[in-house]
Amino acid sequence: MDEGITLDRFLMQTGASHPSATGQFVTLLKQVTLAAKMISSRVNRAGLAGMIGATGETNIQGEFVQKLDLYANETLKRNLEHAGVVCLMVSEEEDEPVHIPEPFVPGRYVFCTDPLDGSSNIDVNATIGTIFGVFKRKSPDGTPGQLSDVLDRAGDEMVAAGYVVYGSGTLLVLATKESGVNGFTLDPSVGEFFLSHPDLRLEPSAKMYSINEAYRAKWDPRLAGYIDSLKAPELGFTQRYIGSLVADFHRNLLKGGLFIYPSTASAPNGKLRVLYEAFPLAYIAELAGGSATNGRDRILSMKATDLHQRTPLVIGNSELVAQATAALVAD
Ligand code: P6P
């Protein structure tokens, strides 16, 4: 009987076909999978393990850091730094880029991550997640990673992206140009991820939008006009907003929808970060047939000039993204 395809088997089947397969790519994704299992276990026990509550410290974004944020960040670093697959890591939790410590050998890839996105929702048991994007280095193999391996590079240059959503279950979504977008659900009884959502696709249109309407007074009036137009009864739209990017994006990926975190008067570049939020989710959205813009330009054509650069984000089904973007650039 087919017991289902594990993520490991999927990686071996697809990773082996990767044109420049040296095994590092598959190893990187396997290490991320191990980190995801460890984070999932801790998230699911957080309330019991006394992990709830702010540490009182703040990270570069000035947000209160939850203890689980720190655990997720450390777990990803520990699972990647020794494996010889990464030369540099960029994390929301790290002000500076993370280099590979001695005696470990730097590998071929740059790993960008928001280790635990939505952490402000931890205390209320709302769905949270890990987001990641992978670039292949430009600097010489075997040398320390350089900022030029990740800055001033279009999102199009990524070789993989994904996220883990820690909700009623733990699901890892992985996107590569070779295999498309596939979802794997963790079976905690055996500690393996199994292929549960093969070939995820975003149809051209949908009937759902996600935006925090509390900020309406600060929106571009053209955005307010577009959102109001979606409320016409005959269109049959509904609105969902969890306030956790991974949860909102994942729901829209499975059911269709438009997510917008816009530019506002007080935050012209919005809130979300280019390297470890917008780039990975835009990469996934486009491989699933959707699209993503910053309200004017395609996200994956952008280049980050700062590790923690922010951008407005309009992402989801391609027709809705096109409509929202057209509204925002209209004269
Ligand atoms: P707001 C969570 O803090 C987060 O970074 C994203 O996960 C989420 O999409 C966004 O902020 C929510 O922000 O301003 O709507 O509360």
XYZ file of C-alpha atoms and ligand atoms in Angstrom:
347
model
C 0.000 0.000 0.000
C 1.314 3.482 -0.828
C 2.176 4.994 2.541
C 2.438 8.366 0.904
C 5.447 10.288 -0.317
C 7.638 11.690 2.422
C 9.330 15.045 1.957
C 12.689 13.270 2.051
C 11.658 10.992 -0.832
C 10.243 13.968 -2.754
C 13.514 15.875 -2.290
C 15.593 12.925 -3.434
C 13.388 12.438 -6.484
C 13.378 16.122 -7.440
C 16.651 17.273 -5.915
C 18.538 14.598 -7.798
C 17.164 15.998 -11.037
C 18.446 19.458 -10.126
C 20.863 20.335 -12.977
C 23.735 21.270 -10.742
C 22.916 18.708 -8.030
C 25.781 18.409 -5.588
C 23.543 17.224 -2.778
C 23.914 20.551 -0.965
C 20.486 21.746 -2.114
C 18.736 18.607 -0.871
C 20.743 18.677 2.362
C 19.778 22.316 2.953
C 16.077 21.529 2.563
C 16.381 18.454 4.790
C 17.995 20.562 7.531
C 15.218 23.140 7.236
C 12.738 20.279 7.598
C 14.429 19.089 10.783
C 14.356 22.632 12.181
C 10.659 22.866 11.288
C 9.923 19.672 13.258
C 11.788 21.021 16.291
C 10.059 24.415 16.132
C 6.680 22.754 15.639
C 7.218 20.630 18.725
C 8.151 23.663 20.798
C 5.295 25.819 19.454
C 2.819 23.087 20.310
C 4.169 22.889 23.866
C 4.763 26.623 24.309
C 1.955 27.232 26.739
C 3.107 24.350 28.927
C 6.795 25.083 28.616
C 6.478 28.593 29.930
C 7.706 29.916 26.615
C 4.846 32.405 26.348
C 5.504 36.037 26.946
C 7.847 38.676 25.750
C 11.472 38.404 26.743
C 11.429 42.135 27.185
C 14.144 42.394 24.557
C 13.452 44.007 21.188
C 14.747 43.016 17.760
C 15.736 45.417 14.997
C 12.078 45.978 14.105
C 11.350 47.286 17.559
C 8.784 44.596 18.102
C 8.714 42.708 21.369
C 10.593 39.463 20.838
C 8.734 36.388 21.970
C 10.869 33.582 23.461
C 9.741 31.290 20.636
C 11.174 33.742 18.120
C 14.575 33.280 19.705
C 14.192 29.509 19.823
C 13.135 29.338 16.155
C 16.040 31.552 15.092
C 18.609 29.555 17.051
C 17.169 26.242 15.825
C 17.452 27.268 12.168
C 21.018 28.531 12.677
C 22.097 25.388 14.536
C 20.614 23.091 11.904
C 22.219 24.922 8.988
C 25.588 26.285 10.155
C 27.377 22.912 10.394
C 25.909 21.266 7.270
C 28.275 22.863 4.747
C 25.357 24.137 2.642
C 25.019 27.809 3.644
C 27.570 30.636 3.429
C 25.364 33.385 4.939
C 22.059 33.661 6.801
C 19.770 36.699 6.959
C 17.183 36.612 9.722
C 14.550 38.996 11.029
C 15.986 38.244 14.463
C 19.555 39.207 13.534
C 20.576 42.840 13.038
C 23.600 41.712 10.984
C 24.106 38.812 8.539
C 25.050 35.505 10.194
C 28.339 34.011 8.996
C 29.323 30.349 9.273
C 31.426 29.877 12.426
C 34.681 27.938 12.588
C 35.270 24.993 12.163
C 32.311 24.651 9.778
C 32.683 25.116 6.009
C 30.560 27.707 4.162
C 28.319 26.189 1.484
C 26.763 27.312 -1.798
C 23.553 28.949 -0.562
C 22.279 32.046 1.243
C 19.351 31.409 3.607
C 16.927 34.280 4.341
C 14.304 33.727 7.005
C 11.651 35.125 9.261
C 12.044 32.371 11.872
C 8.664 32.853 13.485
C 6.376 35.282 11.715
C 3.278 36.493 13.514
C 4.851 35.986 16.923
C 2.582 38.628 18.436
C -0.150 35.994 17.972
C 1.655 33.317 20.013
C -0.035 34.233 23.288
C -3.487 33.855 21.744
C -2.723 30.532 20.079
C -3.249 31.945 16.573
C -1.465 30.320 13.632
C 2.149 31.425 13.140
C 4.877 30.378 10.766
C 8.438 30.264 9.460
C 9.199 31.860 6.078
C 12.386 31.227 4.079
C 14.002 32.032 0.746
C 17.198 30.617 -0.775
C 19.726 32.250 -3.127
C 22.745 30.526 -4.644
C 25.889 32.464 -3.711
C 27.720 34.655 -6.266
C 31.025 34.823 -4.341
C 33.589 32.002 -4.695
C 32.744 28.628 -3.121
C 34.518 27.873 0.135
C 34.930 31.533 1.097
C 32.886 33.463 3.694
C 29.551 34.723 2.373
C 29.369 38.347 1.278
C 26.568 40.927 1.450
C 26.761 40.929 -2.363
C 25.483 37.341 -2.238
C 22.103 38.665 -1.101
C 21.858 42.445 -1.622
C 21.258 44.090 -5.000
C 19.890 40.780 -6.366
C 16.437 40.434 -7.907
C 14.030 38.098 -6.177
C 13.944 36.211 -9.472
C 17.416 34.915 -8.646
C 16.117 32.795 -5.757
C 16.391 29.025 -6.250
C 13.811 28.006 -3.640
C 11.330 29.420 -1.144
C 8.877 28.071 1.355
C 7.136 28.420 4.664
C 5.987 26.298 7.568
C 2.596 27.038 9.061
C 2.110 25.968 12.689
C -1.650 25.735 13.055
C -4.117 22.919 13.727
C -1.380 20.860 12.060
C 2.116 21.634 10.811
C 2.391 22.058 7.064
C 5.503 22.870 5.037
C 5.033 24.458 1.603
C 8.081 24.238 -0.675
C 8.503 25.966 -4.051
C 11.220 25.416 -6.647
C 11.247 26.210 -10.363
C 11.816 22.483 -11.032
C 8.935 21.103 -8.911
C 6.437 23.937 -8.550
C 4.602 24.463 -5.250
C 3.929 21.440 -3.024
C 2.605 21.106 0.527
C 3.697 18.511 3.079
C 1.847 17.773 6.313
C 3.712 16.615 9.414
C 2.568 13.324 10.897
C 3.811 13.782 14.454
C 3.297 10.089 15.208
C 6.165 9.204 12.873
C 7.926 12.576 12.724
C 7.742 12.805 8.940
C 6.267 15.307 6.494
C 4.058 13.631 3.844
C 3.017 15.089 0.491
C -0.531 16.311 1.168
C -0.994 19.242 -1.228
C 0.664 18.396 -4.583
C 1.000 21.081 -7.270
C -0.725 23.965 -5.470
C -2.202 26.499 -7.919
C -3.752 29.966 -7.669
C -6.598 30.349 -10.188
C -6.723 33.748 -11.955
C -9.443 35.103 -9.706
C -11.051 34.592 -6.300
C -13.667 36.093 -3.994
C -11.663 36.893 -0.869
C -9.520 39.821 0.242
C -7.258 40.262 3.270
C -6.295 43.710 4.544
C -6.304 45.419 7.950
C -9.146 47.889 7.464
C -8.358 49.608 10.784
C -5.743 51.609 8.855
C -8.156 52.793 6.152
C -7.749 56.446 7.119
C -4.031 56.146 6.308
C -4.446 54.397 2.944
C -3.976 55.942 -0.474
C -7.532 57.020 -1.412
C -7.239 54.955 -4.599
C -6.761 51.818 -2.469
C -9.774 52.717 -0.340
C -11.812 53.111 -3.522
C -10.707 49.725 -4.827
C -11.423 47.915 -1.541
C -14.863 49.576 -1.397
C -15.554 48.317 -4.928
C -15.002 44.721 -3.738
C -17.868 45.146 -1.253
C -20.509 45.393 -3.981
C -23.025 42.658 -2.976
C -23.254 41.271 -6.484
C -19.536 40.430 -6.465
C -19.922 38.040 -3.544
C -16.578 38.799 -1.885
C -15.703 37.913 1.701
C -12.945 39.333 3.901
C -10.529 37.422 6.117
C -7.563 38.835 8.075
C -5.753 36.872 10.781
C -2.884 39.312 11.286
C -0.346 36.540 10.749
C 1.191 36.795 7.268
C 1.862 33.077 6.861
C -1.672 32.159 7.953
C -3.294 34.753 5.683
C -1.084 33.817 2.735
C -1.575 30.069 3.235
C -5.352 30.354 3.376
C -5.345 32.451 0.209
C -3.006 29.984 -1.531
C -5.406 27.119 -0.815
C -8.716 28.945 -1.259
C -7.798 31.911 -3.426
C -7.551 35.487 -2.273
C -5.847 38.850 -2.405
C -3.613 39.960 0.474
C -2.532 43.581 0.788
C -0.215 45.173 3.313
C -0.087 48.629 1.774
C 2.008 51.719 1.947
C 0.506 54.243 4.383
C 1.203 57.873 5.130
C 3.061 56.914 8.306
C 4.836 53.907 6.752
C 5.401 54.569 3.031
C 7.237 51.230 2.635
C 4.616 49.288 4.546
C 5.597 46.839 7.288
C 6.692 43.613 5.613
C 10.298 42.888 4.706
C 11.645 42.228 1.218
C 14.234 39.490 1.743
C 12.441 37.126 4.097
C 8.741 37.871 3.621
C 7.872 39.478 0.265
C 10.477 37.686 -1.874
C 9.728 34.140 -0.641
C 5.934 34.538 -0.779
C 6.074 36.254 -4.183
C 8.268 33.384 -5.464
C 5.682 30.874 -4.204
C 2.718 32.898 -5.525
C 4.188 33.200 -9.044
C 5.130 29.500 -9.238
C 1.523 28.746 -8.248
C 0.228 30.949 -11.087
C -0.422 34.063 -9.019
C 1.501 37.317 -8.786
C 2.845 39.917 -6.381
C 3.612 43.630 -6.631
C 4.641 46.430 -4.313
C 1.592 48.388 -5.448
C 3.367 49.414 -8.638
C 6.160 47.029 -9.638
C 6.586 43.242 -9.614
C 8.092 42.130 -6.302
C 10.515 39.601 -7.844
C 11.993 42.294 -10.094
C 12.954 44.341 -7.020
C 16.431 44.288 -5.491
C 17.009 44.712 -1.756
C 19.624 47.281 -0.790
C 19.257 46.657 2.948
C 18.881 43.374 4.830
C 15.700 44.527 6.610
C 14.250 46.677 3.840
C 10.458 46.911 3.902
C 8.002 46.964 1.009
C 4.274 47.287 0.468
C 2.853 43.921 -0.665
C -0.066 43.107 -2.978
C -0.115 39.325 -3.502
C -2.433 36.522 -4.587
C -4.576 35.633 -7.593
C -3.199 37.364 -10.651
C -6.366 39.138 -11.805
C -6.994 40.613 -8.336
C -3.351 41.684 -7.963
C -3.533 43.352 -11.371
C -6.762 45.156 -10.451
C -5.434 46.397 -7.097
C -2.126 47.497 -8.636
C -3.887 49.298 -11.493
C -6.062 51.122 -8.958
C -2.982 52.208 -7.012
C -1.190 53.653 -10.036
C -4.271 55.253 -11.643
C -4.003 58.978 -12.328
P -0.934 44.530 11.422
C 2.860 40.001 12.290
O 3.338 40.873 13.315
C 3.153 40.667 10.955
O 4.504 40.940 10.820
C 2.652 39.779 9.822
O 2.698 38.431 10.131
C 1.236 40.270 9.612
O 0.776 40.106 8.275
C 1.335 41.747 9.962
O 2.425 41.879 10.874
C 0.089 42.231 10.648
O 0.288 43.616 10.878
O -0.392 45.948 11.325
O -2.109 44.295 10.498
O -1.206 44.055 12.819
